[in-house]
Coordinates of C-alpha atoms in Angstrom, one line a residue:
Chain V
M1 CA 0.1 0.0 0.0
V2 CA 1.4 3.3 -0.9
L3 CA 1.2 6.0 1.8
P4 CA -0.8 8.9 1.3
Q5 CA 2.6 11.2 1.7
A6 CA 4.4 9.4 -0.8
Q7 CA 1.0 8.9 -3.1
F8 CA 1.0 12.7 -2.7
E9 CA 4.8 13.6 -3.6
Q10 CA 4.5 11.1 -6.3
L11 CA 1.5 13.4 -7.8
Y12 CA 3.4 16.8 -7.3
R13 CA 6.6 15.2 -9.1
A14 CA 4.4 13.8 -12.0
H15 CA 2.5 17.2 -12.5
A16 CA 3.5 20.3 -10.6
D17 CA 5.7 21.5 -13.7
R18 CA 2.4 21.5 -15.9
V19 CA 0.2 23.3 -13.4
H20 CA 3.1 25.7 -12.7
A21 CA 3.2 26.2 -16.6
Y22 CA -0.6 26.8 -16.7
A23 CA -0.4 29.4 -13.8
L24 CA 2.3 31.2 -15.4
R25 CA 0.5 31.5 -18.6
R26 CA -2.0 33.8 -16.7
T27 CA -0.3 35.2 -14.1
S28 CA 3.3 36.5 -12.6
P29 CA 6.1 34.2 -11.5
A30 CA 5.5 35.1 -7.8
V31 CA 1.8 34.4 -8.1
A32 CA 2.3 31.5 -10.1
D33 CA 4.1 29.8 -7.1
D34 CA 1.4 30.6 -4.7
I35 CA -1.2 29.2 -7.0
V36 CA 0.8 25.7 -7.2
A37 CA 0.8 25.6 -3.4
E38 CA -2.7 26.3 -3.4
V39 CA -3.7 23.8 -6.0
F40 CA -1.6 21.1 -4.1
L41 CA -3.2 22.0 -0.8
V42 CA -6.5 21.2 -2.2
A43 CA -5.1 18.0 -4.1
W44 CA -3.7 16.6 -0.7
R45 CA -6.8 17.0 1.3
K46 CA -8.7 15.4 -1.6
L47 CA -6.1 12.8 -2.4
H48 CA -8.2 10.0 -2.5
K49 CA -11.1 11.4 -4.8
I50 CA -8.6 12.3 -7.9
P51 CA -9.4 10.2 -10.7
A52 CA -6.3 8.1 -11.7
D53 CA -7.0 8.4 -15.5
A54 CA -7.4 12.2 -15.3
E55 CA -5.0 13.9 -12.7
L56 CA -3.8 16.6 -14.7
P57 CA -7.2 17.7 -15.9
W58 CA -8.4 17.6 -12.3
L59 CA -5.5 19.7 -11.0
L60 CA -5.8 22.3 -13.8
A61 CA -9.7 22.8 -13.0
V62 CA -8.5 23.3 -9.3
A63 CA -5.9 25.9 -10.5
R64 CA -8.5 27.4 -12.8
R65 CA -10.8 27.9 -9.9
V66 CA -7.8 29.2 -7.5
L67 CA -6.8 31.7 -10.2
A68 CA -10.3 33.0 -10.7
N69 CA -10.9 33.3 -7.0
R70 CA -7.4 35.2 -6.7
R71 CA -8.4 37.6 -9.1
R72 CA -11.7 38.4 -7.5
S73 CA -10.5 38.4 -3.9
E74 CA -7.5 40.8 -4.6
G75 CA -9.3 43.3 -2.3
R76 CA -11.1 41.3 0.1
A77 CA -11.1 42.7 3.4
A78 CA -13.7 43.9 5.7
A79 CA -16.3 46.1 4.8
L80 CA -15.0 50.2 4.6
H81 CA -11.7 49.5 4.5
V82 CA -10.4 48.1 1.3
R83 CA -11.5 47.8 -2.3
L84 CA -9.7 47.2 -5.4
A85 CA -10.6 46.5 -9.0
D86 CA -8.5 46.5 -11.6
E87 CA -10.1 47.4 -14.9
S88 CA -7.5 45.6 -17.1
R89 CA -7.9 42.3 -14.7
T90 CA -4.4 42.2 -14.5
G91 CA -4.0 38.9 -12.5
A92 CA -3.3 38.6 -8.9
A93 CA -1.0 41.1 -7.1
G94 CA -1.2 43.1 -10.4
V95 CA 2.2 42.1 -12.0
D96 CA 2.3 41.3 -15.7
G97 CA 2.9 37.6 -16.6
P98 CA 4.8 36.6 -19.7
P99 CA 4.2 38.9 -22.6
V100 CA 1.9 37.6 -25.0
N101 CA 1.6 38.4 -28.8
D102 CA -0.5 41.4 -29.7
A103 CA -2.0 39.6 -32.5
V104 CA -3.1 36.7 -30.1
Q105 CA -4.6 39.0 -27.7
R106 CA -6.6 40.7 -30.7
A107 CA -7.4 37.6 -32.1
L108 CA -8.7 36.1 -28.9
A109 CA -10.5 39.5 -27.9
G110 CA -13.8 38.2 -29.8
L111 CA -14.1 35.0 -28.2
S112 CA -16.4 34.2 -25.0
D113 CA -14.4 33.5 -22.1
G114 CA -15.5 29.8 -22.0
D115 CA -14.5 29.6 -25.8
R116 CA -11.1 31.3 -25.1
E117 CA -10.2 28.9 -22.4
L118 CA -10.9 25.9 -24.0
L119 CA -8.9 27.2 -27.3
L120 CA -5.7 27.7 -24.9
L121 CA -6.0 24.5 -22.8
V122 CA -5.7 22.9 -26.2
A123 CA -3.3 24.8 -27.8
W124 CA -1.1 26.1 -24.9
E125 CA -1.6 23.2 -22.2
G126 CA -1.7 20.4 -25.0
L127 CA -4.8 19.1 -23.5
R128 CA -7.0 16.5 -25.7
V129 CA -10.5 17.6 -26.0
H130 CA -11.8 15.5 -23.5
E131 CA -9.5 16.0 -21.2
A132 CA -10.0 20.1 -21.6
A133 CA -13.5 19.3 -21.0
Q134 CA -12.9 17.8 -17.5
V135 CA -11.1 21.1 -16.6
L136 CA -14.1 23.4 -17.7
G137 CA -16.6 20.9 -16.2
V138 CA -18.9 20.0 -19.5
R139 CA -19.4 17.0 -21.3
A140 CA -16.7 16.1 -24.0
N141 CA -19.3 16.3 -26.7
T142 CA -20.1 19.9 -25.7
A143 CA -16.6 20.8 -25.5
A144 CA -16.1 19.2 -29.1
V145 CA -18.9 21.4 -30.3
R146 CA -17.7 24.5 -28.8
L147 CA -13.9 23.8 -30.0
H148 CA -15.0 23.8 -33.5
R149 CA -17.2 26.8 -32.9
A150 CA -14.0 28.8 -31.4
R151 CA -11.5 27.4 -33.9
Q152 CA -13.7 29.0 -36.7
R153 CA -13.9 32.4 -34.8
L154 CA -10.2 32.6 -34.3
A155 CA -9.7 31.5 -37.9
G156 CA -12.3 34.3 -39.0
A157 CA -10.6 36.7 -36.4
L158 CA -7.0 36.2 -37.9
A159 CA -8.6 36.5 -41.1
A160 CA -10.0 40.0 -40.4
E161 CA -6.5 40.8 -38.9
N162 CA -4.9 39.7 -42.3
V163 CA -2.6 36.9 -40.4
E164 CA -1.6 34.4 -42.8
I165 CA -1.5 31.2 -40.8
A166 CA -1.0 28.8 -43.7
T167 CA 2.8 30.6 -43.7
E168 CA 3.2 29.3 -40.1
V169 CA 5.5 26.7 -39.4
R170 CA 5.4 24.6 -36.3
T171 CA 8.7 23.5 -35.1
Chain F
M1 CA 2.9 24.2 -43.1
S2 CA -0.5 24.4 -41.2
S3 CA -3.5 26.2 -41.7
D4 CA -4.9 25.2 -38.4
P5 CA -5.5 28.3 -36.1
I6 CA -4.5 26.3 -33.1
Q7 CA -1.6 25.4 -34.3
W8 CA -0.8 28.9 -34.8
L9 CA -1.8 29.7 -31.5
S10 CA 0.4 27.0 -30.3
A11 CA 3.3 28.6 -31.9
R12 CA 2.7 31.7 -29.7
N13 CA 2.7 29.9 -26.3
P14 CA 4.1 32.6 -23.7
V15 CA 5.6 29.6 -22.0
P16 CA 6.1 27.2 -24.5
R17 CA 8.8 24.8 -23.2
G18 CA 6.9 24.6 -19.9
S19 CA 8.4 25.7 -16.7
T20 CA 10.0 24.3 -13.4
A21 CA 7.8 24.2 -10.5
P22 CA 9.4 25.0 -7.1
A23 CA 11.0 22.1 -5.3
F24 CA 8.8 19.8 -3.6
E25 CA 10.1 20.3 -0.3
Q26 CA 9.5 24.2 -1.0
I27 CA 5.7 23.7 -1.6
M28 CA 5.5 21.9 1.3
A29 CA 7.1 24.2 3.5
R30 CA 4.2 26.7 1.9
I31 CA 1.5 24.5 2.5
D32 CA 2.4 22.6 5.6
A33 CA 1.6 24.3 8.8
G34 CA 4.7 23.7 10.9
E35 CA 5.6 25.0 14.3
T36 CA 5.2 28.8 14.7
P37 CA 6.3 29.8 18.2
S38 CA 5.9 33.2 19.3
S39 CA 9.8 33.6 19.0
R40 CA 8.8 33.9 15.3
L41 CA 7.7 37.4 16.1
R42 CA 10.1 39.7 14.4
R43 CA 9.6 43.4 14.1
F44 CA 10.8 45.5 11.4
R45 CA 10.0 48.9 10.2
L46 CA 9.1 49.6 6.6
P47 CA 11.9 52.0 5.6
L48 CA 9.7 55.1 5.0
V49 CA 12.0 57.6 3.9
P50 CA 13.0 61.0 5.4
A51 CA 13.8 62.6 1.9
I52 CA 11.5 64.9 2.1
A53 CA 12.0 68.5 1.9
V54 CA 8.8 70.1 2.7
A55 CA 5.5 68.6 4.4
A56 CA 2.2 69.9 4.0
T57 CA 0.5 69.0 6.9
L58 CA 1.5 68.4 10.7
V59 CA 0.5 64.8 10.4
V60 CA 2.8 64.0 7.4
V61 CA 5.6 65.8 9.7
A62 CA 5.1 63.5 12.7
V63 CA 5.2 60.2 10.4
V64 CA 8.7 61.4 8.8
V65 CA 10.3 62.4 11.8
V66 CA 9.3 58.9 13.5
L67 CA 10.5 57.1 10.5
A68 CA 13.5 59.0 10.2
V69 CA 14.5 57.9 13.3
S70 CA 13.9 54.5 12.7
H71 CA 15.5 54.4 9.4
H72 CA 18.7 56.0 11.1
A73 CA 18.8 53.5 13.8
Q74 CA 18.8 50.5 11.2
G75 CA 22.1 51.6 9.8
P76 CA 23.5 53.1 6.4
S77 CA 21.6 51.1 4.1
R78 CA 20.7 52.6 0.7
V79 CA 18.0 55.3 1.1
P80 CA 15.2 54.7 -1.9
P81 CA 13.8 57.7 -3.3
A82 CA 10.6 59.3 -2.2
T83 CA 8.6 61.7 -3.8
R84 CA 5.4 63.8 -2.5
T85 CA 3.1 65.8 -4.4
A86 CA 1.0 68.9 -3.2
P87 CA -0.4 70.4 -6.4
P88 CA -3.9 72.1 -6.2
A89 CA -7.0 69.9 -6.1
R90 CA -9.2 70.6 -8.7
R91 CA -12.7 70.7 -7.6
I92 CA -15.1 68.8 -10.2
V93 CA -18.7 68.8 -10.4
G94 CA -20.5 66.0 -12.6
S95 CA -18.5 64.1 -14.9
V96 CA -14.6 63.6 -13.9
P97 CA -12.0 64.1 -16.4
S98 CA -10.4 60.7 -17.1
P99 CA -7.2 59.5 -15.4
G100 CA -5.3 59.4 -18.6
S101 CA -6.2 63.2 -19.4
L102 CA -4.8 64.1 -15.7
M103 CA -1.9 62.0 -15.9
P104 CA 1.5 63.7 -14.9
R105 CA 4.5 63.4 -17.1
G106 CA 7.5 61.3 -16.4
G107 CA 6.7 58.5 -13.5
M108 CA 7.4 55.0 -12.6
R109 CA 9.1 53.3 -15.2
G110 CA 9.1 49.3 -16.0
V111 CA 5.5 47.4 -15.3
V112 CA 3.6 48.5 -12.3
G113 CA 0.9 46.6 -10.5
V114 CA -1.1 47.2 -7.3
A115 CA -1.4 45.0 -4.6
S116 CA -3.8 46.4 -1.9
A117 CA -5.1 49.4 -0.5
A118 CA -6.7 50.5 2.7
S119 CA -7.8 53.4 4.5
A120 CA -7.4 53.9 8.4
S121 CA -9.5 57.3 8.6
P122 CA -11.7 59.3 6.6
D123 CA -8.5 61.1 5.2
G124 CA -6.0 58.4 5.1
A125 CA -5.2 55.9 2.7
L126 CA -2.3 53.6 2.0
V127 CA -1.5 51.7 -1.4
Y128 CA 0.9 48.7 -1.9
F129 CA 2.4 48.4 -5.3
S130 CA 4.9 46.5 -7.1
Q131 CA 7.6 47.7 -9.9
C132 CA 8.8 45.2 -12.4
R133 CA 11.8 46.3 -14.1
P134 CA 13.2 45.0 -16.1
C135 CA 10.4 42.7 -16.2
R136 CA 10.9 39.2 -18.5
G137 CA 8.9 36.3 -19.4
P138 CA 10.3 33.0 -17.9
G139 CA 13.0 31.2 -19.5
S140 CA 14.3 34.5 -21.4
G141 CA 17.3 35.6 -19.8
P142 CA 18.1 36.8 -16.6
P143 CA 14.9 36.8 -13.9
S144 CA 12.6 40.0 -13.4
H145 CA 13.3 42.4 -10.7
T146 CA 10.6 43.6 -8.9
R147 CA 10.7 46.4 -6.2
Y148 CA 8.0 46.9 -3.7
W149 CA 6.4 50.6 -2.9
E150 CA 4.0 52.1 -0.7
A151 CA 2.0 55.2 -1.2
T152 CA 0.5 56.9 1.8
T153 CA -1.7 60.0 2.2
S154 CA -3.3 61.6 5.4
D155 CA -5.3 64.6 3.8
G156 CA -7.7 62.8 1.7
G157 CA -5.5 62.5 -1.1
R158 CA -3.9 66.2 -1.7
S159 CA -0.4 64.9 -1.0
W160 CA 1.2 61.5 -1.3
H161 CA 4.4 60.0 0.1
V162 CA 5.6 57.5 -1.8
A163 CA 8.7 55.0 -0.7
R164 CA 10.1 51.7 -1.2
T165 CA 8.9 48.9 1.3
P166 CA 11.0 45.3 1.8
A167 CA 7.5 43.5 1.8
I168 CA 4.1 43.8 0.0
L169 CA 1.1 43.4 2.0
Q170 CA -2.6 42.3 0.9
M171 CA -5.7 41.6 2.4
L172 CA -5.1 45.0 4.2
T173 CA -7.5 46.1 7.3
I174 CA -6.7 49.0 9.4
S175 CA -9.3 50.2 12.1
G176 CA -7.9 53.1 14.1
A177 CA -4.2 52.2 15.3
D178 CA -4.7 48.6 14.6
G179 CA -4.2 47.2 11.4
W180 CA -3.9 43.7 9.9
A181 CA -2.8 42.1 6.8
E182 CA -1.2 39.1 5.1
G183 CA 2.0 39.2 3.3
L184 CA 5.0 37.0 2.4
G185 CA 7.7 36.8 5.3
P186 CA 11.3 35.6 5.2
G187 CA 11.6 32.6 3.0
N188 CA 8.7 33.6 1.0
I189 CA 6.5 32.1 3.6
A190 CA 2.7 33.5 3.9
S191 CA 2.4 35.3 7.2
F192 CA 0.0 37.7 9.2
F193 CA 1.4 41.2 9.8
A194 CA 0.2 43.6 12.2
S195 CA 0.4 47.3 13.1
H196 CA -0.2 49.2 16.0
D197 CA 0.4 52.9 14.8
G198 CA -2.4 53.4 12.1
G199 CA -0.1 51.0 9.1
R200 CA 3.0 53.3 9.5
T201 CA 5.0 50.0 10.6
W202 CA 4.4 46.4 10.5
H203 CA 5.6 43.1 11.9
I204 CA 5.0 39.4 11.6
A205 CA 2.5 38.3 14.1
S206 CA 2.5 35.0 15.6
T207 CA 0.0 32.4 15.2
A208 CA -1.3 28.8 16.3
G209 CA -1.4 27.2 13.1
D210 CA -0.2 29.1 9.9
G211 CA -1.4 32.0 7.8
G212 CA -2.2 33.3 4.7
I213 CA -5.3 32.0 2.7
G214 CA -8.0 33.8 4.0
D215 CA -9.8 37.0 4.7
V216 CA -9.0 39.5 7.6
S217 CA -11.6 41.2 9.2
L218 CA -11.7 43.4 12.4
A219 CA -14.7 44.2 14.4
G220 CA -15.1 44.9 18.1
G221 CA -11.4 45.2 18.8
E222 CA -11.0 41.7 17.5
V223 CA -9.3 40.5 14.5
W224 CA -10.6 37.3 13.0
T225 CA -9.3 35.3 9.9
L226 CA -8.7 31.7 8.0
G227 CA -5.6 30.0 8.4
T228 CA -4.2 26.4 7.9
A229 CA -3.5 24.5 11.0
C230 CA -2.0 20.9 11.0
A231 CA -2.5 17.9 13.4
R232 CA 0.6 16.9 14.9
P233 CA 3.0 15.9 13.6
C234 CA 2.8 18.0 10.9
G235 CA 3.4 16.5 7.1
A236 CA 1.3 13.6 8.0
R237 CA -1.7 14.8 7.0
P238 CA -2.8 17.9 5.1
P239 CA -3.5 20.9 6.9
S240 CA -6.9 22.1 7.3
S241 CA -8.6 25.5 7.0
A242 CA -9.1 26.9 10.5
V243 CA -10.6 30.1 11.8
M244 CA -8.4 32.2 14.0
R245 CA -8.9 35.2 16.1
G246 CA -7.2 37.5 18.4
P247 CA -7.1 40.9 20.0
A248 CA -6.8 43.2 17.2
A249 CA -4.4 45.5 19.7
G250 CA -2.3 42.1 20.3
D251 CA 0.2 40.2 18.3
R252 CA -0.8 36.7 18.6
L253 CA -3.8 34.7 16.7
T254 CA -5.1 31.6 17.7
V255 CA -7.6 28.9 16.4
T256 CA -11.0 29.0 17.7
T257 CA -12.2 26.7 20.3
A258 CA -14.6 25.0 18.1
Q259 CA -14.4 25.0 14.0
P260 CA -17.3 25.1 11.7
P261 CA -17.4 21.8 9.3
L262 CA -15.2 23.3 6.5
G263 CA -14.8 21.7 3.2
D264 CA -11.5 21.2 1.1
S265 CA -11.9 24.7 -0.7
T266 CA -9.8 27.6 0.1
N267 CA -12.1 29.9 -0.9
V268 CA -13.7 30.5 2.5
S269 CA -14.8 34.2 3.2
V270 CA -14.6 35.1 6.5
V271 CA -16.4 38.4 8.3
A272 CA -16.4 39.6 11.8
T273 CA -19.5 41.7 13.1
G274 CA -18.3 42.1 16.7
R275 CA -16.0 40.8 19.0
D276 CA -17.6 37.5 19.4
D277 CA -19.5 37.5 16.2
A278 CA -18.4 36.2 12.9
Y279 CA -19.4 34.6 9.8
V280 CA -17.8 32.3 7.5
L281 CA -18.9 31.4 3.9
D282 CA -17.5 28.1 2.4
D283 CA -17.5 27.0 -1.1
I284 CA -17.9 23.2 -1.5
Y285 CA -16.4 20.8 -3.9
G286 CA -19.2 18.6 -5.4
N287 CA -19.1 14.9 -5.5
N288 CA -18.7 14.4 -9.3
P289 CA -15.6 11.9 -9.4
K290 CA -14.5 13.3 -12.6
I291 CA -14.6 17.2 -12.1
A292 CA -13.1 19.2 -9.5
T293 CA -16.1 21.5 -9.2
I294 CA -17.3 23.9 -7.0
T295 CA -20.9 23.4 -6.6
H296 CA -22.4 25.4 -3.9
S297 CA -21.5 27.4 -0.6
R298 CA -22.3 27.0 2.8
L299 CA -22.7 29.8 5.6
F300 CA -22.1 29.3 9.5
A301 CA -22.1 32.0 12.4
T302 CA -20.9 32.0 16.0
S303 CA -22.0 34.5 18.7
D304 CA -19.9 33.1 21.2
G305 CA -16.2 33.8 20.1
G306 CA -16.0 30.6 18.0
G307 CA -17.2 28.2 20.9
T308 CA -20.2 27.0 18.9
W309 CA -21.2 27.4 15.3
R310 CA -24.6 27.4 13.7
S311 CA -25.7 26.8 10.2
L312 CA -27.5 29.5 8.3
P313 CA -29.1 29.6 5.0
S314 CA -26.8 30.3 2.3
P315 CA -26.5 33.3 0.3
C316 CA -25.3 31.2 -2.6
P317 CA -27.1 28.1 -2.3
H318 CA -26.4 26.8 -6.0
L319 CA -23.8 29.4 -6.9
T320 CA -20.0 29.6 -5.9
F321 CA -17.3 31.9 -5.3
G322 CA -19.0 33.4 -2.4
R323 CA -18.1 36.3 -0.9
L324 CA -19.4 38.0 2.3
Y325 CA -19.5 41.7 3.7
A326 CA -20.7 42.9 6.7
A327 CA -22.0 46.5 7.3
G328 CA -23.5 47.0 10.7
P329 CA -25.6 44.9 13.1
G330 CA -27.5 42.1 11.4
A331 CA -26.6 43.8 7.9
L332 CA -24.7 41.4 5.6
W333 CA -24.2 41.4 2.0
A334 CA -22.9 38.7 -0.3
S335 CA -21.6 38.3 -4.0
C336 CA -22.1 35.0 -5.7
Q337 CA -20.9 34.2 -9.1
P338 CA -21.3 30.8 -10.8
D339 CA -18.7 30.0 -13.6
E340 CA -19.1 32.4 -16.7
R341 CA -22.1 34.2 -15.6
P342 CA -22.7 37.2 -14.2
V343 CA -22.7 38.0 -10.3
Q344 CA -25.4 38.1 -8.4
L345 CA -25.9 40.1 -5.3
R346 CA -27.9 39.1 -2.0
R347 CA -28.6 41.2 1.2
S348 CA -29.7 40.2 4.6
T349 CA -30.6 42.7 7.5
D350 CA -31.5 39.9 10.0
G351 CA -28.1 38.3 10.3
G352 CA -28.2 35.9 7.5
R353 CA -31.3 34.4 8.5
H354 CA -33.1 35.7 5.2
W355 CA -31.4 37.0 2.0
T356 CA -32.9 38.6 -0.7
S357 CA -32.0 39.3 -4.2
I358 CA -30.8 42.4 -5.2
P359 CA -30.2 44.1 -8.6
W360 CA -26.9 44.2 -10.3
R361 CA -26.1 44.2 -14.0
L362 CA -22.5 45.5 -14.1
G363 CA -20.7 42.2 -14.3
D364 CA -17.7 41.8 -11.7
I365 CA -17.9 43.5 -8.7
Q366 CA -16.0 44.9 -5.9
L367 CA -18.7 45.4 -2.9
D368 CA -18.0 47.9 -0.2
P369 CA -21.0 48.2 2.0
A370 CA -21.3 51.0 4.6
T371 CA -24.6 50.3 6.2
A372 CA -27.4 47.9 5.7
Q373 CA -28.7 50.7 3.1
V374 CA -25.5 52.5 1.9
A375 CA -23.1 50.4 -0.2
W376 CA -20.5 51.4 -2.7
A377 CA -19.4 49.2 -5.6
V378 CA -17.1 49.1 -8.4
G379 CA -18.2 47.5 -11.5
A380 CA -17.4 46.5 -14.9
G381 CA -15.1 49.3 -16.6
G382 CA -14.1 50.5 -13.5
K383 CA -17.4 52.6 -13.0
V384 CA -18.1 53.4 -9.3
L385 CA -21.8 53.1 -8.3
R386 CA -23.3 53.9 -4.9
T387 CA -26.8 52.8 -3.7
A388 CA -28.7 54.4 -0.7
D389 CA -31.8 52.0 -0.6
G390 CA -30.0 48.7 0.2
G391 CA -29.0 47.9 -3.3
E392 CA -32.8 48.8 -5.1
T393 CA -31.2 51.4 -7.3
W394 CA -27.7 52.3 -8.0
A395 CA -26.5 55.8 -9.1
Q396 CA -23.1 56.1 -11.2
V397 CA -21.1 58.3 -8.9
W398 CA -17.6 58.1 -10.8
Y399 CA -16.3 56.8 -14.3
G400 CA -13.0 57.3 -15.7
G401 CA -13.8 56.7 -19.6
S402 CA -13.7 53.9 -21.4
A403 CA -10.8 51.4 -21.5
R404 CA -10.6 48.0 -23.3
S405 CA -10.2 44.9 -20.9
S406 CA -7.4 42.4 -21.4
V407 CA -8.4 39.2 -22.3
V408 CA -5.4 37.5 -21.3
A409 CA -5.1 37.8 -17.7
G410 CA -1.7 39.8 -16.8
Q411 CA -1.7 41.4 -20.3
T412 CA -1.8 45.1 -21.4
P413 CA -4.5 45.4 -24.1
P414 CA -2.7 45.8 -27.4
G415 CA -3.3 49.2 -29.2
L416 CA -3.6 51.3 -26.1
N417 CA -1.1 53.8 -25.2
R418 CA -2.8 54.5 -22.2
T419 CA -4.5 52.2 -19.6
W420 CA -5.9 52.9 -16.1
S421 CA -7.4 50.7 -13.5
T422 CA -9.3 51.7 -10.2
I423 CA -8.3 51.4 -6.7
F424 CA -11.1 52.3 -4.9
T425 CA -11.4 52.6 -0.7
A426 CA -14.8 54.0 1.1
Q427 CA -14.1 55.5 4.2
S428 CA -17.3 56.1 5.3
V429 CA -21.3 56.6 4.0
T430 CA -20.0 59.7 2.3
T431 CA -16.4 59.8 2.0
A432 CA -14.3 57.8 -0.5
T433 CA -11.3 57.9 -2.5
V434 CA -10.8 56.5 -6.2
I435 CA -6.9 55.9 -7.0
A436 CA -6.4 55.4 -10.6
R437 CA -3.4 53.8 -12.0
V438 CA -2.4 55.3 -15.3
T439 CA 0.0 53.6 -17.4
A440 CA 1.3 55.3 -20.8
G441 CA 3.5 52.9 -22.9
R442 CA 3.9 49.2 -22.2
G443 CA 5.7 46.6 -20.5
N444 CA 9.4 47.7 -19.6
A445 CA 8.9 51.0 -21.6
G446 CA 5.9 51.8 -19.6
R447 CA 5.6 54.8 -17.4
T448 CA 3.2 54.8 -14.4
N449 CA 1.5 57.5 -12.4
F450 CA -1.7 57.6 -10.1
V451 CA -4.5 60.5 -10.1
T452 CA -6.5 60.5 -7.0
Y453 CA -10.2 61.4 -6.9
H454 CA -11.9 61.9 -3.5
T455 CA -15.3 62.8 -2.4
T456 CA -16.9 63.9 0.8
D457 CA -20.5 64.3 -0.4
G458 CA -21.4 60.6 -1.5
G459 CA -20.0 60.9 -4.9
R460 CA -21.6 64.4 -5.9
T461 CA -18.6 66.2 -6.1
W462 CA -14.8 65.2 -6.7
S463 CA -11.5 66.7 -6.1
A464 CA -8.8 65.3 -8.4
V465 CA -5.1 65.2 -7.9
P466 CA -2.6 63.8 -10.4
V467 CA 0.4 62.1 -8.5
R468 CA 3.7 61.7 -10.0
L469 CA 5.7 58.6 -8.9
P470 CA 9.0 58.5 -8.5
S471 CA 10.6 56.4 -12.0
G472 CA 12.0 54.1 -9.4

């Protein structure tokens, strides 16, 4: 029998880099470390409930919650004392993440939050559609339909921007 | 060759080769609640700097003198630059000029982000912010260099003192002389910080359990918060969330004798309404074995200082991301936000026994209730609104003009040479300060200043003051 501590350490060593990269693509390096700590705190508490065949999607689903909550709670404190709202929603602690290509930002601007996240889970996190569905908490079929729609919209946005995707070579 | 837009997107991954997460042991140190003996109490002063020639008010003079002495006592460390500004305030009735139009020349270089803001008095406010310069993406040369700064005013924003600080504090809460906050202490370990001089100096407070994951709330001379606590021996089992409390004027937090049955989530909202009265709103993960999804929130309350807890109807029974706010005896406000759907507001006037929905159509919200009837809020687009009838009607009292939002968190929107964000602190039913962070240019070439707006009549008129930040 594997001890819970050993199981937890194994889980961390297997997936921490991917969870960290997910956070880094969405916030600053200092905050990304916090996100990793918080995600694995939840994971440790729910260790026996993490599906063995979907550990990474499960962890990214928690990371998505923790990041969103972190953004919302930037100004949390008792009434009459603090309130903070960042117009540009610049991630927790307000420090910029790694630079994202302007053309990418413009192309993604027309998509809904859910479609955008789905595209990025596939394109940046390298998840398969059914895994991305698990992160978003939707059925695989639903995700497939949404991905198809999001891909078309992205292609349309790129065409409107005169971005020639056919010339791109992926290395 | 590819014509797939997803491959085009993949090729523009901002962290293309993955990244290296912190070592397992380092993360364990963060999430494992270790021993925190009272010897951990260390005192340091944030080095507010004496390099100020003219001070406009007696209060500011007093601050500078105290800190000049303390700084000197610490030895000849490099004195970071400080500035203060006292241009004439412009009295504005009606619509306000946009922060971009009032932005001073020059300003702080690099990427500036605001971490937190707080008010200790109707005329006082402090803002913690960070400066990243040079700011680099991961895996692209030497690491970024980040400095921390603090800006303080004690005259309603007419003059500001800006200086470097060694730590950045979040979840600042100040009531009179006593302030509490969370921040990263030595070794980057999340710690609670306390101040007993109105927020001028801070020190790490000791806890039974460890800190850093919850709200910090002050009421009736008591501080209430959420930390983590582990069963001895630590490390054998995951630390659980624990409600903690302590005298606001003291330096020690202890875990309350009884705990509400908290779930596994780290999104727990704690508000105090009196010395022995507190509420806890807890997000709950559902039982779907395949999906880590928060499905609902639960509300608990204590009236005997945490000796017993009772369950109350949740303001967000089928919603998530619950956040709770207290506004006087029996008066509670709550916001809830299900995934990808608009924020919903709830209000209770009988201590959480009954909740009613209140209209809100402005998306994401930062709520700041003053009483059961009067509340301030910042909604989408940085608009500041105020209600005087318990949320039935909202009047827009401040708007800095349109600015596009970033679609990828943490990114300056393209095509904008000026961006601004709103930092809002309400000090009373009628007094509030808007601090707009204005940035011209982008990334390392960016220049950031503040423009502050202050009202003492519930938002009918505002005075505006541009604040030029040191270049850093």
